[in-house]
Structure formats: C-alpha cells, structure tokens
CSV table of N, CA and C in Angstrom, one decimal:
chain,number,residue,atom,x,y,z
E,1,ARG,N,10.3,-14.5,11.4
E,1,ARG,CA,10.3,-14.7,9.5
E,1,ARG,C,8.6,-14.2,8.9
E,2,LEU,N,9.0,-13.9,7.6
E,2,LEU,CA,7.5,-14.5,7.0
E,2,LEU,C,7.0,-15.7,6.8
E,3,ALA,N,5.3,-15.9,6.6
E,3,ALA,CA,5.3,-16.1,6.0
E,3,ALA,C,4.4,-16.5,4.8
E,4,ARG,N,3.7,-17.1,3.6
E,4,ARG,CA,3.2,-16.7,2.9
E,4,ARG,C,2.2,-15.3,2.6
E,5,ALA,N,1.5,-15.5,3.5
E,5,ALA,CA,0.4,-14.7,4.3
E,5,ALA,C,1.2,-13.2,3.9
E,6,ASP,N,3.0,-13.0,4.9
E,6,ASP,CA,3.3,-11.7,5.1
E,6,ASP,C,3.7,-11.7,4.0
E,7,ILE,N,3.6,-12.6,3.6
E,7,ILE,CA,5.1,-11.8,2.4
E,7,ILE,C,3.7,-11.1,0.7
E,8,GLU,N,2.4,-12.0,1.0
E,8,GLU,CA,1.4,-11.0,0.4
E,8,GLU,C,1.0,-10.2,0.2
E,9,ARG,N,1.5,-9.2,1.4
E,9,ARG,CA,1.3,-8.5,1.7
E,9,ARG,C,3.0,-7.2,1.2
E,10,VAL,N,3.7,-8.1,1.0
E,10,VAL,CA,4.2,-6.6,0.5
E,10,VAL,C,4.5,-7.3,-0.9
E,11,LEU,N,4.6,-8.0,-1.8
E,11,LEU,CA,4.1,-8.1,-3.0
E,11,LEU,C,2.9,-8.6,-3.8
E,12,PRO,N,2.6,-8.3,-4.4
E,12,PRO,CA,1.3,-9.0,-5.0
E,12,PRO,C,1.5,-9.8,-6.7
E,13,HIS,N,2.8,-10.8,-6.5
E,13,HIS,CA,2.2,-11.7,-7.1
E,13,HIS,C,1.1,-13.3,-5.8
E,14,ARG,N,0.8,-14.3,-6.2
E,14,ARG,CA,0.1,-15.2,-5.6
E,14,ARG,C,0.2,-16.8,-6.9
E,15,ARG,N,0.2,-17.7,-6.1
E,15,ARG,CA,-0.1,-18.5,-6.9
E,15,ARG,C,-0.7,-18.7,-8.1
E,16,PRO,N,0.1,-19.3,-9.1
E,16,PRO,CA,1.3,-20.4,-9.3
E,16,PRO,C,2.5,-19.3,-9.8
E,17,PHE,N,1.9,-17.7,-9.4
E,17,PHE,CA,3.3,-17.3,-9.9
E,17,PHE,C,3.7,-16.7,-8.7
E,18,MET,N,3.8,-17.6,-7.5
E,18,MET,CA,4.4,-16.9,-5.8
E,18,MET,C,5.7,-17.5,-6.1
E,19,PHE,N,6.4,-17.5,-6.2
E,19,PHE,CA,7.9,-18.6,-6.1
E,19,PHE,C,8.5,-18.6,-4.6
E,20,LEU,N,8.5,-18.2,-4.1
E,20,LEU,CA,8.5,-17.9,-2.3
E,20,LEU,C,8.4,-18.4,-1.7
E,21,GLU,N,9.0,-18.8,-0.1
E,21,GLU,CA,7.7,-19.4,0.0
E,21,GLU,C,8.0,-19.3,1.4
E,22,SER,N,9.0,-18.7,2.3
E,22,SER,CA,9.1,-17.7,3.6
E,22,SER,C,10.6,-16.9,3.3
E,23,VAL,N,10.4,-15.9,4.1
E,23,VAL,CA,11.6,-15.1,4.1
E,23,VAL,C,12.6,-15.8,5.8
E,24,ASP,N,13.2,-16.2,5.9
E,24,ASP,CA,13.7,-16.4,7.2
E,24,ASP,C,14.1,-15.2,8.6
E,25,GLU,N,15.6,-14.4,6.9
E,25,GLU,CA,15.8,-13.1,8.1
E,25,GLU,C,15.9,-11.6,6.7
E,26,LEU,N,15.2,-11.3,8.0
E,26,LEU,CA,15.1,-9.5,6.3
E,26,LEU,C,15.8,-8.6,7.2
E,27,GLU,N,16.3,-8.2,6.9
E,27,GLU,CA,17.8,-6.8,7.2
E,27,GLU,C,16.1,-5.4,6.5
E,28,PRO,N,15.2,-4.9,6.9
E,28,PRO,CA,14.3,-4.3,6.3
E,28,PRO,C,15.3,-3.1,4.9
E,29,GLY,N,15.6,-3.1,3.4
E,29,GLY,CA,15.5,-1.9,2.8
E,29,GLY,C,17.0,-3.1,2.9
E,30,ARG,N,17.9,-4.0,3.2
E,30,ARG,CA,19.2,-4.6,3.1
E,30,ARG,C,19.4,-5.5,2.2
E,31,ARG,N,18.9,-6.6,3.3
E,31,ARG,CA,19.5,-8.0,2.9
E,31,ARG,C,17.6,-8.7,3.9
E,32,ALA,N,18.3,-10.1,2.5
E,32,ALA,CA,16.9,-11.6,2.8
E,32,ALA,C,17.3,-12.6,2.4
E,33,VAL,N,17.2,-13.3,3.1
E,33,VAL,CA,17.6,-14.7,3.5
E,33,VAL,C,15.7,-15.7,3.0
E,34,GLY,N,15.2,-16.2,2.0
E,34,GLY,CA,14.4,-16.8,2.3
E,34,GLY,C,14.4,-18.6,2.1
E,35,THR,N,13.5,-19.2,1.1
E,35,THR,CA,13.4,-20.2,0.8
E,35,THR,C,12.4,-20.6,-0.7
E,36,LEU,N,12.4,-21.3,-1.0
E,36,LEU,CA,11.9,-21.5,-2.5
E,36,LEU,C,10.8,-22.6,-2.0
E,37,ALA,N,10.0,-22.2,-2.7
E,37,ALA,CA,8.4,-23.0,-2.4
E,37,ALA,C,8.8,-25.0,-2.9
E,38,ASP,N,8.4,-25.8,-2.7
E,38,ASP,CA,8.0,-27.0,-3.2
E,38,ASP,C,7.4,-27.5,-4.0
E,39,LEU,N,7.8,-27.1,-5.1
E,39,LEU,CA,7.9,-27.1,-6.7
E,39,LEU,C,7.0,-28.0,-7.1
E,40,ARG,N,6.7,-29.6,-5.7
E,40,ARG,CA,6.1,-30.6,-6.2
E,40,ARG,C,4.9,-31.0,-6.1
E,41,GLU,N,4.3,-28.9,-5.4
E,41,GLU,CA,3.3,-28.7,-5.0
E,41,GLU,C,2.2,-29.2,-6.0
E,42,PRO,N,0.5,-29.2,-5.9
E,42,PRO,CA,-0.2,-29.5,-7.6
E,42,PRO,C,-0.1,-28.2,-7.9
E,43,ASP,N,0.3,-27.0,-7.0
E,43,ASP,CA,-0.6,-25.8,-8.0
E,43,ASP,C,0.9,-25.3,-8.7
E,44,PHE,N,2.1,-25.8,-8.8
E,44,PHE,CA,3.1,-26.6,-9.5
E,44,PHE,C,3.5,-27.4,-11.0
E,45,ASP,N,1.9,-27.2,-10.8
E,45,ASP,CA,1.6,-28.3,-12.1
E,45,ASP,C,2.5,-28.7,-13.5
E,46,PHE,N,2.0,-27.3,-14.1
E,46,PHE,CA,2.8,-26.7,-14.9
E,46,PHE,C,4.8,-27.4,-15.6
E,47,LEU,N,4.8,-28.1,-14.3
E,47,LEU,CA,6.3,-28.8,-14.3
E,47,LEU,C,6.7,-29.3,-14.4
E,48,ARG,N,4.6,-30.7,-14.7
E,48,ARG,CA,5.8,-30.9,-14.9
E,48,ARG,C,6.0,-31.6,-16.1
E,49,GLY,N,5.6,-30.7,-17.4
E,49,GLY,CA,6.4,-30.3,-18.2
E,49,GLY,C,7.3,-30.4,-18.6
E,50,HIS,N,8.9,-30.0,-18.2
E,50,HIS,CA,9.9,-29.7,-18.3
E,50,HIS,C,10.6,-30.5,-17.2
E,51,PHE,N,10.7,-31.4,-18.0
E,51,PHE,CA,10.9,-32.4,-18.9
E,51,PHE,C,9.4,-33.6,-18.0
E,52,PRO,N,8.5,-34.5,-19.2
E,52,PRO,CA,8.5,-35.6,-18.6
E,52,PRO,C,9.2,-35.3,-18.1
E,53,ASP,N,9.3,-37.0,-17.6
E,53,ASP,CA,10.4,-37.8,-17.6
E,53,ASP,C,12.0,-37.7,-17.4
E,54,PHE,N,12.1,-36.5,-16.3
E,54,PHE,CA,13.0,-35.8,-15.9
E,54,PHE,C,13.3,-34.1,-15.9
E,55,ARG,N,12.2,-34.1,-14.7
E,55,ARG,CA,12.1,-32.7,-14.1
E,55,ARG,C,12.7,-32.0,-14.1
E,56,VAL,N,12.7,-30.5,-14.4
E,56,VAL,CA,14.6,-29.2,-14.2
E,56,VAL,C,13.3,-28.5,-13.8
E,57,VAL,N,13.5,-28.2,-12.9
E,57,VAL,CA,13.1,-26.6,-12.3
E,57,VAL,C,14.3,-25.2,-13.5
E,58,PRO,N,12.9,-24.3,-14.6
E,58,PRO,CA,13.9,-23.7,-15.2
E,58,PRO,C,14.5,-22.1,-14.4
E,59,GLY,N,15.8,-22.5,-14.8
E,59,GLY,CA,16.8,-21.2,-14.4
E,59,GLY,C,15.9,-20.1,-14.3
E,60,ALA,N,14.6,-19.5,-15.5
E,60,ALA,CA,13.5,-18.3,-15.2
E,60,ALA,C,13.2,-18.2,-13.4
E,61,ILE,N,12.5,-19.1,-13.7
E,61,ILE,CA,11.4,-19.0,-11.8
E,61,ILE,C,13.5,-19.5,-10.7
E,62,ILE,N,13.3,-19.7,-10.9
E,62,ILE,CA,15.4,-19.9,-10.2
E,62,ILE,C,15.1,-17.8,-10.2
E,63,MET,N,15.8,-16.6,-11.2
E,63,MET,CA,16.0,-16.0,-11.2
E,63,MET,C,14.4,-15.2,-10.5
E,64,GLU,N,12.8,-15.7,-10.8
E,64,GLU,CA,12.2,-15.1,-10.1
E,64,GLU,C,11.9,-14.9,-9.4
E,65,THR,N,12.2,-15.9,-8.8
E,65,THR,CA,12.1,-16.0,-7.0
E,65,THR,C,12.7,-15.7,-6.1
E,66,LEU,N,14.0,-15.6,-7.0
E,66,LEU,CA,15.3,-14.2,-6.2
E,66,LEU,C,15.4,-12.9,-6.3
E,67,ALA,N,14.7,-12.3,-6.8
E,67,ALA,CA,14.3,-11.9,-7.8
E,67,ALA,C,13.1,-10.8,-6.6
E,68,GLU,N,11.7,-11.8,-6.3
E,68,GLU,CA,10.5,-12.0,-5.3
E,68,GLU,C,11.8,-11.3,-4.3
E,69,LEU,N,12.3,-12.3,-3.6
E,69,LEU,CA,13.4,-12.0,-2.3
E,69,LEU,C,13.9,-10.2,-2.2
E,70,LEU,N,14.3,-10.1,-3.3
E,70,LEU,CA,15.0,-9.2,-3.7
E,70,LEU,C,14.5,-7.6,-3.1
E,71,GLY,N,12.6,-8.1,-4.3
E,71,GLY,CA,11.3,-7.2,-3.2
E,71,GLY,C,11.5,-6.7,-2.5
E,72,VAL,N,11.8,-8.3,-1.6
E,72,VAL,CA,10.7,-8.3,-0.5
E,72,VAL,C,11.3,-6.9,0.4
E,73,ALA,N,13.4,-7.4,0.6
E,73,ALA,CA,14.6,-6.7,1.0
E,73,ALA,C,14.2,-5.4,0.7
E,74,ALA,N,13.9,-4.9,-0.6
E,74,ALA,CA,14.1,-3.6,-0.4
E,74,ALA,C,12.8,-2.6,0.0
E,75,ALA,N,12.0,-3.2,-0.7
E,75,ALA,CA,10.2,-2.4,-0.4
E,75,ALA,C,10.7,-2.8,1.2
E,76,SER,N,10.4,-3.1,1.9
E,76,SER,CA,10.6,-3.3,2.9
E,76,SER,C,11.9,-2.4,4.3
E,77,GLY,N,11.7,-1.9,3.5
E,77,GLY,CA,13.2,-0.4,3.6
E,77,GLY,C,12.1,0.7,3.8
E,78,LEU,N,10.3,1.0,2.4
E,78,LEU,CA,10.5,1.8,2.6
E,78,LEU,C,9.2,2.1,3.6
E,79,SER,N,8.7,2.9,4.1
E,79,SER,CA,7.4,4.0,4.2
E,79,SER,C,6.2,3.0,3.5
E,80,GLU,N,6.6,3.9,2.2
E,80,GLU,CA,5.6,3.6,1.9
E,80,GLU,C,5.3,2.4,0.4
E,81,ALA,N,5.8,0.8,1.4
E,81,ALA,CA,6.2,-0.3,0.6
E,81,ALA,C,4.5,-0.3,0.0
E,82,GLY,N,3.6,-0.3,0.7
E,82,GLY,CA,2.3,-0.7,0.3
E,82,GLY,C,2.0,-0.6,-1.3
E,83,ASN,N,1.9,0.7,-1.8
E,83,ASN,CA,2.4,1.2,-2.4
E,83,ASN,C,2.9,1.1,-4.3
E,84,LYS,N,3.6,0.4,-3.8
E,84,LYS,CA,5.2,0.2,-4.5
E,84,LYS,C,4.8,-0.9,-4.9
E,85,ILE,N,5.3,-1.4,-6.1
E,85,ILE,CA,6.0,-3.1,-6.5
E,85,ILE,C,6.2,-3.7,-7.7
E,86,GLY,N,7.8,-4.0,-7.6
E,86,GLY,CA,9.0,-4.6,-7.1
E,86,GLY,C,8.9,-5.5,-9.3
E,87,VAL,N,9.8,-3.8,-10.2
E,87,VAL,CA,9.5,-5.0,-11.7
E,87,VAL,C,11.3,-5.1,-11.6
E,88,LEU,N,11.7,-6.0,-13.2
E,88,LEU,CA,12.4,-6.9,-13.5
E,88,LEU,C,12.8,-5.5,-14.2
E,89,VAL,N,14.0,-4.1,-14.3
E,89,VAL,CA,14.5,-4.0,-15.5
E,89,VAL,C,15.5,-5.5,-16.2
E,90,GLU,N,16.5,-5.6,-15.4
E,90,GLU,CA,17.3,-6.7,-16.1
E,90,GLU,C,18.4,-7.2,-15.4
E,91,ASP,N,18.1,-8.4,-16.0
E,91,ASP,CA,19.5,-9.6,-14.6
E,91,ASP,C,20.5,-9.9,-14.9
E,92,LYS,N,21.5,-10.8,-15.3
E,92,LYS,CA,22.6,-11.4,-14.4
E,92,LYS,C,23.2,-11.7,-14.7
E,93,MET,N,22.1,-13.0,-15.1
E,93,MET,CA,22.5,-14.3,-13.8
E,93,MET,C,23.8,-15.6,-14.4
E,94,ARG,N,24.3,-16.5,-13.2
E,94,ARG,CA,24.4,-17.7,-13.7
E,94,ARG,C,24.4,-18.9,-13.6
E,95,TYR,N,24.2,-19.6,-14.5
E,95,TYR,CA,23.3,-21.3,-13.9
E,95,TYR,C,24.8,-21.8,-13.4
E,96,ARG,N,24.6,-22.0,-12.0
E,96,ARG,CA,25.6,-23.8,-11.5
E,96,ARG,C,25.7,-25.3,-11.6
E,97,GLN,N,24.4,-24.9,-10.5
E,97,GLN,CA,23.6,-26.6,-10.7
E,97,GLN,C,22.6,-26.9,-11.2
E,98,MET,N,22.2,-27.9,-11.8
E,98,MET,CA,20.4,-27.9,-11.7
E,98,MET,C,19.6,-27.8,-10.6
E,99,ILE,N,18.5,-27.3,-10.5
E,99,ILE,CA,17.6,-27.7,-9.3
E,99,ILE,C,16.6,-28.6,-9.8
E,100,ARG,N,15.8,-29.8,-9.0
E,100,ARG,CA,15.1,-30.5,-10.1
E,100,ARG,C,14.2,-30.0,-8.4
E,101,PRO,N,13.1,-30.1,-9.0
E,101,PRO,CA,11.0,-30.0,-7.7
E,101,PRO,C,11.9,-30.6,-6.5
E,102,GLY,N,11.6,-29.9,-5.2
E,102,GLY,CA,11.7,-30.9,-4.2
E,102,GLY,C,13.6,-30.6,-3.4
E,103,ASP,N,14.0,-29.9,-4.5
E,103,ASP,CA,14.5,-29.0,-3.8
E,103,ASP,C,15.1,-27.5,-3.2
E,104,VAL,N,15.8,-28.5,-2.2
E,104,VAL,CA,15.5,-27.0,-0.6
E,104,VAL,C,16.2,-26.0,-0.9
E,105,LEU,N,16.6,-24.8,-1.2
E,105,LEU,CA,17.0,-24.1,-2.1
E,105,LEU,C,17.1,-22.8,-0.5
E,106,ARG,N,18.5,-22.7,-0.5
E,106,ARG,CA,18.7,-21.8,0.6
E,106,ARG,C,19.1,-19.8,-0.1
E,107,LEU,N,17.6,-19.1,-0.2
E,107,LEU,CA,17.7,-17.8,-1.4
E,107,LEU,C,18.6,-17.1,-0.3
E,108,GLU,N,18.6,-15.9,-1.0
E,108,GLU,CA,20.1,-14.5,-0.4
E,108,GLU,C,20.4,-14.0,-1.3
E,109,ALA,N,19.6,-12.7,-0.9
E,109,ALA,CA,19.3,-11.3,-1.7
E,109,ALA,C,20.9,-9.7,-0.9
E,110,GLU,N,20.6,-9.2,-1.4
E,110,GLU,CA,21.2,-7.9,-0.8
E,110,GLU,C,21.5,-6.6,-1.5
E,111,VAL,N,20.9,-5.5,-1.2
E,111,VAL,CA,20.5,-4.5,-2.5
E,111,VAL,C,22.0,-4.2,-2.2
E,112,THR,N,22.1,-3.5,-3.3
E,112,THR,CA,23.8,-3.3,-3.6
E,112,THR,C,23.3,-1.6,-3.4
E,113,ALA,N,22.9,-1.1,-3.9
E,113,ALA,CA,22.3,0.1,-4.8
E,113,ALA,C,20.4,0.8,-4.4
E,114,MET,N,20.1,2.4,-3.8
E,114,MET,CA,19.0,3.0,-4.5
E,114,MET,C,19.2,4.0,-5.0
E,115,ARG,N,18.7,5.1,-5.6
E,115,ARG,CA,18.1,6.0,-6.1
E,115,ARG,C,17.3,5.7,-7.0
E,116,ARG,N,16.1,6.5,-6.0
E,116,ARG,CA,15.1,7.2,-5.9
E,116,ARG,C,14.2,5.6,-6.4
E,117,ASN,N,13.4,5.2,-7.8
E,117,ASN,CA,12.9,4.4,-6.9
E,117,ASN,C,13.9,3.2,-7.6
E,118,ILE,N,15.5,3.6,-8.5
E,118,ILE,CA,15.4,2.5,-9.8
E,118,ILE,C,16.5,1.7,-8.7
E,119,GLY,N,16.8,0.5,-8.0
E,119,GLY,CA,18.8,-0.1,-7.2
E,119,GLY,C,18.3,-1.7,-7.7
E,120,ARG,N,19.0,-2.3,-7.4
E,120,ARG,CA,20.7,-3.1,-7.8
E,120,ARG,C,20.9,-3.8,-6.4
E,121,GLY,N,20.7,-5.0,-7.0
E,121,GLY,CA,21.6,-6.1,-5.3
E,121,GLY,C,21.9,-7.5,-6.0
E,122,ASN,N,22.8,-7.9,-5.8
E,122,ASN,CA,23.5,-9.7,-5.4
E,122,ASN,C,22.1,-10.2,-5.8
E,123,VAL,N,22.3,-11.6,-5.7
E,123,VAL,CA,21.5,-12.6,-5.6
E,123,VAL,C,22.2,-13.2,-5.5
E,124,ARG,N,21.1,-14.8,-4.9
E,124,ARG,CA,22.0,-16.1,-5.2
E,124,ARG,C,21.0,-17.4,-4.1
E,125,ALA,N,21.4,-17.9,-4.9
E,125,ALA,CA,21.0,-19.5,-4.2
E,125,ALA,C,21.8,-20.9,-4.2
E,126,LEU,N,21.3,-21.4,-2.8
E,126,LEU,CA,22.4,-22.2,-2.6
E,126,LEU,C,21.9,-23.3,-3.1
E,127,LEU,N,22.2,-24.8,-3.4
E,127,LEU,CA,21.6,-26.7,-3.2
E,127,LEU,C,22.4,-26.6,-2.0
E,128,ASP,N,22.5,-27.3,-0.7
E,128,ASP,CA,23.0,-27.8,-0.4
E,128,ASP,C,24.1,-27.1,0.0
E,129,GLY,N,24.6,-26.0,0.2
E,129,GLY,CA,25.3,-25.4,0.5
E,129,GLY,C,26.9,-25.1,-0.8
E,130,LYS,N,26.2,-25.3,-1.6
E,130,LYS,CA,26.6,-24.9,-3.1
E,130,LYS,C,26.1,-24.3,-3.8
E,131,VAL,N,26.8,-23.6,-4.3
E,131,VAL,CA,26.2,-22.3,-5.3
E,131,VAL,C,25.0,-22.6,-6.3
E,132,ALA,N,24.4,-22.3,-6.7
E,132,ALA,CA,23.5,-23.5,-7.8
E,132,ALA,C,23.4,-22.0,-8.7
E,133,THR,N,23.3,-21.3,-8.5
E,133,THR,CA,21.9,-19.8,-8.6
E,133,THR,C,23.3,-18.7,-8.9
E,134,GLU,N,23.7,-17.8,-8.8
E,134,GLU,CA,24.4,-16.3,-8.8
E,134,GLU,C,23.6,-14.4,-9.7
E,135,GLY,N,23.6,-14.1,-9.5
E,135,GLY,CA,23.7,-12.9,-9.8
E,135,GLY,C,23.9,-11.6,-10.0
E,136,GLU,N,23.4,-10.8,-10.2
E,136,GLU,CA,22.3,-9.3,-10.2
E,136,GLU,C,21.3,-8.6,-10.8
E,137,ILE,N,20.3,-8.0,-10.7
E,137,ILE,CA,19.2,-7.7,-10.2
E,137,ILE,C,19.4,-6.5,-9.9
E,138,THR,N,18.4,-5.5,-11.5
E,138,THR,CA,18.6,-4.5,-11.3
E,138,THR,C,16.9,-4.1,-11.3
E,139,PHE,N,16.1,-3.7,-10.8
E,139,PHE,CA,14.8,-3.5,-10.8
E,139,PHE,C,14.7,-2.1,-10.3
E,140,ALA,N,13.4,-1.7,-10.7
E,140,ALA,CA,12.7,-0.5,-10.7
E,140,ALA,C,10.8,-1.2,-9.6
E,141,LEU,N,11.2,0.2,-8.2
E,141,LEU,CA,9.8,0.3,-7.7
E,141,LEU,C,9.0,1.3,-7.9
E,142,VAL,N,7.6,0.5,-9.0
E,142,VAL,CA,6.9,2.0,-9.2
E,142,VAL,C,5.9,1.7,-8.2
E,143,ASP,N,4.4,3.2,-8.5
E,143,ASP,CA,3.6,2.6,-8.0
E,143,ASP,C,2.6,2.1,-8.2
E,144,LYS,N,1.9,1.1,-6.9
E,144,LYS,CA,1.2,-0.1,-7.7
E,144,LYS,C,0.1,1.1,-8.8
E,145,PRO,N,-0.3,0.4,-9.5
E,145,PRO,CA,-2.2,0.2,-9.8
E,145,PRO,C,-2.9,0.7,-9.0
E,146,LYS,N,-4.1,1.2,-9.9
E,146,LYS,CA,-5.4,1.5,-8.5
E,146,LYS,C,-5.9,0.2,-8.6
E,147,GLU,N,-5.5,-0.7,-9.6
E,147,GLU,CA,-6.7,-2.1,-10.1
E,147,GLU,C,-5.9,-3.2,-8.8
E,148,LEU,N,-4.8,-2.8,-8.1
E,148,LEU,CA,-4.2,-4.1,-7.7
E,148,LEU,C,-4.7,-3.7,-5.5
C-alpha cells in the first residue's frame, strides 16, 4: 500500500492539486488500484463553488485522479522513475454517475501499451461497485525539469 507520502515520491503533484489519496494495489509498470482523496477536506475548498447548493465533483478532477493513478502504475515500473513525470496526451472518458464530495471511489488503472516514452492505459472509477467513470488515457513520460 502506498500512502500519500509514497505517491509524492513518484508524482510531482501536491495538494490542492493531488487528488489520489492512496494506492492500495500495485503491479509496477502494469496496474494499480487506488482511492480518491476525501474532497470535503479544507485543501479542496474550491469545490464549494461547484455548485454551492449541490456540490458535484467535476469530471475533470475524476479524470485527473485516474491519470495520477495510471502515472504511478507506469512510472513505478521504470528504473529511472525518479527522473520522469507523466503528462497527459489524450483522454477518451465516459461519465456514467455523478460523484459528490465524500463519495468513496475505487480507482483502477491498467497500462495497456508502452512504446518508448508514450503509453496508454484503461482507467475506471467505481462507486458502490458500479462504474461511474471509465476511459482510456494516453500519456508521455518526460524528463523531469531540473527545477523539480
């Protein structure tokens, strides 16, 4: 199990723009299962504007969290992972259920292709065992800038 501090060794993200809370299962370079952060925490206060009387987690945040999990799965399989960061190239997502702050999501990511520094993976978020979001993400693993 990787806690947030462990994830921060792989990803350059930090709060309030790190939404992955934990990685509960990991097969380096292949797949990962994780958990979305509790978006009711003060770090995520910006969500109170989406929408004030009926808060809904934007699909972009769900997709970002799935991309973070896919990045952990992909980068953890590399010997030079500490020198790389994952960047989004393309996404094809379907949103099937509304997610509210406080919902507990099971996140799944599987690397399906990797060629040089370009990869692709299937991702999905489950709420109460039902698919809430699913899709495919293409990413690139690029050299980490010297300032990181």
